[in-house]
Coordinates of C-alpha atoms and ligand atoms in Angstrom, one line a residue:
X1 CA -18.4 116.7 7.1
X2 CA -16.5 113.5 9.2
X3 CA -18.4 112.1 12.0
X4 CA -16.8 111.0 15.0
X5 CA -19.3 108.7 17.7
X6 CA -16.0 107.1 19.8
X7 CA -13.3 109.1 21.4
X8 CA -10.8 106.1 19.9
X9 CA -11.2 106.8 16.9
X10 CA -11.4 110.2 16.9
X11 CA -8.4 110.5 19.1
X12 CA -6.5 108.1 16.4
X13 CA -7.4 110.3 13.8
X14 CA -6.6 113.9 15.1
X15 CA -3.2 112.1 16.0
X16 CA -2.7 111.6 12.2
X17 CA -3.1 115.2 11.0
X18 CA 0.1 117.2 11.6
X19 CA 1.8 120.0 10.8
X20 CA -2.0 121.7 10.8
X21 CA -3.6 124.2 13.4
X22 CA -6.8 122.3 14.7
X23 CA -9.2 124.7 15.5
X24 CA -12.5 123.4 18.3
X25 CA -15.7 124.5 19.3
X26 CA -17.6 122.9 21.8
X27 CA -21.1 122.9 22.1
X28 CA -24.3 121.1 23.3
X29 CA -26.0 121.5 20.3
X30 CA -29.4 123.7 19.5
X31 CA -27.1 125.5 17.5
X32 CA -28.0 129.0 16.5
X33 CA -26.2 131.6 15.0
X34 CA -24.0 132.4 18.2
X35 CA -22.7 129.7 17.2
X36 CA -22.7 129.5 13.7
X37 CA -19.7 132.5 13.9
X38 CA -17.8 130.8 16.1
X39 CA -17.5 128.1 13.8
X40 CA -16.7 130.6 10.6
X41 CA -14.2 132.6 13.0
X42 CA -12.8 129.1 13.3
X43 CA -12.7 128.0 10.0
X44 CA -11.0 131.7 9.2
X45 CA -8.2 131.2 11.6
X46 CA -7.5 127.4 11.5
X47 CA -6.7 124.8 9.1
X48 CA -9.3 122.6 10.2
X49 CA -11.9 122.9 12.5
X50 CA -13.5 120.3 14.9
X51 CA -17.2 121.1 16.6
X52 CA -18.5 118.8 19.4
X53 CA -21.9 118.6 20.1
X54 CA -22.3 116.6 23.4
X55 CA -25.3 118.2 26.4
X56 CA -23.2 117.1 29.5
X57 CA -25.8 116.2 32.3
X58 CA -23.3 116.3 35.0
X59 CA -23.6 120.7 34.6
X60 CA -27.0 120.7 34.7
X61 CA -27.5 121.7 38.5
X62 CA -31.0 121.0 38.0
X63 CA -32.5 117.7 35.7
X64 CA -35.6 119.6 35.1
X65 CA -33.5 122.2 33.0
X66 CA -31.6 119.1 31.2
X67 CA -34.8 118.0 30.8
X68 CA -36.5 120.9 29.1
X69 CA -33.2 121.0 26.6
X70 CA -33.4 121.4 23.1
X71 CA -32.2 118.9 21.1
X72 CA -31.9 119.1 17.1
X73 CA -29.6 117.4 15.8
X74 CA -29.8 116.5 12.4
X75 CA -30.9 119.7 11.9
X76 CA -27.0 120.6 13.8
X77 CA -25.5 118.3 10.8
X78 CA -26.7 120.4 8.0
X79 CA -26.4 124.1 9.7
X80 CA -22.2 122.5 10.6
X81 CA -22.2 120.7 6.8
X82 CA -23.8 124.4 4.8
X83 CA -20.5 126.4 6.6
X84 CA -18.3 124.2 5.8
X85 CA -17.1 122.6 9.0
X86 CA -14.5 119.7 8.9
X87 CA -15.8 117.4 11.4
X88 CA -18.2 116.9 14.2
X89 CA -17.6 115.2 17.8
X90 CA -21.0 114.0 18.4
X91 CA -20.6 111.0 21.1
X92 CA -22.6 109.2 23.9
X93 CA -22.0 110.0 27.6
X94 CA -20.5 106.4 27.7
X95 CA -17.5 107.6 25.4
X96 CA -16.9 110.9 27.3
X97 CA -17.2 110.3 30.6
X98 CA -16.1 105.3 30.5
X99 CA -13.7 105.9 28.5
X100 CA -9.5 106.0 28.7
X101 CA -9.6 110.3 28.4
X102 CA -9.6 110.9 32.7
X103 CA -10.6 115.0 33.1
X104 CA -9.0 117.1 34.9
X105 CA -10.4 119.8 37.9
X106 CA -9.0 122.6 38.9
X107 CA -9.8 125.0 42.2
X108 CA -12.8 126.7 41.9
X109 CA -14.1 128.0 45.4
X110 CA -13.8 131.2 44.4
X111 CA -15.7 131.1 41.1
X112 CA -18.1 128.9 43.2
X113 CA -18.6 131.7 45.8
X114 CA -20.0 134.5 43.0
X115 CA -22.8 134.8 40.2
X116 CA -23.3 131.6 38.1
X117 CA -20.8 129.5 40.2
X118 CA -23.1 130.3 43.7
X119 CA -26.4 130.1 41.7
X120 CA -25.4 126.6 40.0
X121 CA -23.9 124.5 42.2
X122 CA -21.9 122.0 41.0
X123 CA -22.4 123.8 37.1
X124 CA -18.9 124.7 37.1
X125 CA -17.0 121.3 38.0
X126 CA -19.3 119.7 35.5
X127 CA -18.6 122.5 32.7
X128 CA -14.4 121.6 33.7
X129 CA -15.1 117.9 33.8
X130 CA -16.7 117.7 30.0
X131 CA -14.5 120.4 28.8
X132 CA -11.3 119.0 30.3
X133 CA -11.8 115.8 28.7
X134 CA -12.5 117.1 24.8
X135 CA -9.6 119.2 25.1
X136 CA -7.5 115.8 25.2
X137 CA -9.3 114.8 22.8
X138 CA -9.8 117.0 20.0
X139 CA -5.8 119.3 21.2
X140 CA -6.5 121.9 19.5
X141 CA -4.4 124.7 19.2
X142 CA -7.5 127.0 19.8
X143 CA -11.1 126.8 21.4
X144 CA -13.9 129.5 20.9
X145 CA -16.1 130.5 23.5
X146 CA -18.9 132.7 23.1
X147 CA -18.8 135.5 26.1
X148 CA -22.3 135.4 26.8
X149 CA -21.2 132.8 28.9
X150 CA -19.0 135.2 30.6
X151 CA -17.7 133.6 33.7
X152 CA -17.1 130.2 31.7
X153 CA -15.4 131.4 29.3
X154 CA -12.9 132.8 32.6
X155 CA -13.0 129.3 34.5
X156 CA -11.4 127.6 31.0
X157 CA -9.2 130.0 31.0
X158 CA -7.7 129.7 34.3
X159 CA -8.4 125.9 33.2
X160 CA -5.8 126.1 30.2
X161 CA -3.5 127.9 32.5
X162 CA -3.3 125.9 35.6
X163 CA -3.2 122.8 33.3
X164 CA -1.2 124.5 30.8
X165 CA -2.8 122.4 27.8
X166 CA -1.1 124.1 25.0
X167 CA -4.6 125.7 23.5
X168 CA -5.7 129.7 22.9
X169 CA -8.9 130.9 24.4
X170 CA -10.6 132.7 22.4
X171 CA -13.4 134.7 23.5
X172 CA -16.4 136.3 21.1
X173 CA -18.8 139.0 20.9
X174 CA -22.1 137.4 21.6
X175 CA -24.0 137.7 18.5
X176 CA -27.6 139.1 19.2
X177 CA -31.1 138.8 17.4
X178 CA -32.0 142.1 15.8
X179 CA -34.5 143.1 18.6
X180 CA -31.4 142.9 21.2
X181 CA -31.4 139.4 23.3
X182 CA -28.8 137.5 23.1
X183 CA -28.6 134.1 21.1
X184 CA -29.0 131.2 23.1
X185 CA -30.2 127.5 22.8
X186 CA -33.0 128.3 25.5
X187 CA -34.2 131.5 23.6
X188 CA -35.9 128.2 21.2
X189 CA -38.1 126.6 24.3
X190 CA -39.9 131.1 25.0
X191 CA -43.4 131.2 24.5
X192 CA -44.0 133.8 22.3
X193 CA -44.8 136.2 24.6
X194 CA -41.9 135.7 26.6
X195 CA -39.6 136.0 23.0
X196 CA -41.9 139.2 23.3
X197 CA -40.5 140.5 26.4
X198 CA -37.0 138.9 26.1
X199 CA -35.5 142.0 24.3
X200 CA -35.5 143.9 27.7
X201 CA -32.5 142.0 29.6
X202 CA -30.6 143.9 26.9
X203 CA -32.1 147.1 27.3
X204 CA -31.8 146.8 31.0
X205 CA -27.5 146.0 30.0
X206 CA -27.6 149.3 27.8
X207 CA -29.4 151.3 30.6
X208 CA -26.9 150.3 33.3
X209 CA -23.7 151.1 30.4
X210 CA -25.1 154.3 30.0
X211 CA -25.5 155.5 33.9
X212 CA -22.3 154.0 34.5
X213 CA -20.7 157.0 31.6
X214 CA -22.8 159.7 32.9
X215 CA -21.1 158.8 35.9
X216 CA -23.6 157.0 38.5
X217 CA -22.6 154.9 40.9
X218 CA -22.4 150.9 41.3
X219 CA -25.1 150.7 44.0
X220 CA -27.4 153.6 42.2
X221 CA -27.7 151.8 39.3
X222 CA -27.6 148.8 40.5
X223 CA -30.6 149.9 42.4
X224 CA -32.6 151.3 39.4
X225 CA -31.9 148.0 37.4
X226 CA -32.7 145.7 39.2
X227 CA -36.2 147.9 40.5
X228 CA -37.0 147.6 37.1
X229 CA -37.0 143.9 36.6
X230 CA -38.7 143.4 39.8
X231 CA -41.0 145.7 38.3
X232 CA -41.6 143.5 35.2
X233 CA -44.8 140.6 36.1
X234 CA -43.0 138.1 33.3
X235 CA -39.4 138.6 34.9
X236 CA -38.0 136.8 38.1
X237 CA -34.7 138.0 39.1
X238 CA -31.7 135.8 39.8
X239 CA -29.1 138.5 39.9
X240 CA -28.3 141.6 38.9
X241 CA -24.4 142.8 39.1
X242 CA -21.4 145.6 38.1
X243 CA -18.2 143.9 38.6
X244 CA -14.3 144.1 37.8
X245 CA -14.0 142.3 34.1
X246 CA -11.0 139.9 35.2
X247 CA -11.4 138.2 37.5
X248 CA -15.7 139.2 38.3
X249 CA -14.6 140.8 41.9
X250 CA -16.5 143.5 43.4
X251 CA -15.5 146.7 42.2
X252 CA -13.3 149.2 44.3
X253 CA -12.6 152.2 42.0
X254 CA -14.2 153.9 38.5
X255 CA -10.3 152.8 37.2
X256 CA -11.4 148.9 37.5
X257 CA -12.6 147.4 33.6
X258 CA -15.9 146.8 34.0
X259 CA -18.6 144.1 33.7
X260 CA -22.8 144.0 33.8
X261 CA -24.1 140.9 34.5
X262 CA -27.3 139.6 34.7
X263 CA -29.5 136.6 35.0
X264 CA -33.4 136.3 35.2
X265 CA -36.1 133.7 35.0
X266 CA -37.8 134.8 32.0
X267 CA -42.0 132.3 32.2
X268 CA -39.6 130.0 34.4
X269 CA -36.4 129.8 31.8
X270 CA -33.4 130.9 33.1
X271 CA -31.5 133.4 30.3
X272 CA -28.3 135.4 31.0
X273 CA -26.4 137.9 29.6
X274 CA -23.6 140.8 30.0
X275 CA -21.7 143.9 28.8
X276 CA -18.6 145.2 29.3
X277 CA -19.2 148.8 30.4
X278 CA -15.9 150.2 30.3
Ligands
PAF301 O1 -21.0 126.6 26.8 C1 -21.4 125.2 26.6 O2 -22.4 124.4 25.6 C2 -21.0 124.4 27.1 O3 -20.8 124.7 28.5 C3 -19.9 123.5 26.8 C4 -18.4 124.5 26.6 C5 -19.7 123.1 25.8 C6 -19.3 122.4 27.7 O4 -20.2 121.7 28.3

């Protein structure tokens, strides 16, 4: 696997790659099966796959969260090599933000008034800055994102449309532990006790789906699930919502494609997940 640390070297190498399809999986490291699944899909669908590892400080609205964010680059490199990744871009902060490549911005007003955008002010601005720079450096034909970060996928789709990048955004299903817990780099910092409770998150989503299909109203489902979360002493609710699957607006009719989204703190660690209801 090639490893690039410098933006200019990466751009130079990439410019020489002509007439081949390029896949790209941007990550913040602490890789797990969810990331590796994205890389494997990209390897199948493209001639050459880049992965980036960059813990982007601009998207952490909470400094403590950034400090706690797990890092294990040596292990990440071995994992990427073991599945045949072609190249890793492993830049420093300066290589991303003080290079010749400028970030793009999009209007995030609507996204910032709901769910992750509302709870984590500045988060999506940070994501867009890093992703737009990475896209300009790697210039992929396809970029792969996990649907666990549902709102992030929608915002990156908007970035590509608004800025006219010739990139296909491929959204991939959430990979789960056997007990249902969505794979996340943050799982690595859960205490053993918290790990035992964590599968409840997916169980609440499954229950919401079952209730939805048995004809219960959105209000009734929300009230039931929120009550159950509040009854669990290790969990603190951030939000539980049922929304339109395309733009995450409030549901107006049962004809809409619908998604349930949850964010909780489990012993102080923030975890998110979602499930498509229809
Ligand atoms: O999902 C992530 O890991 C990050 O938000 C991303 C897309 C790599 C941007 O920093």
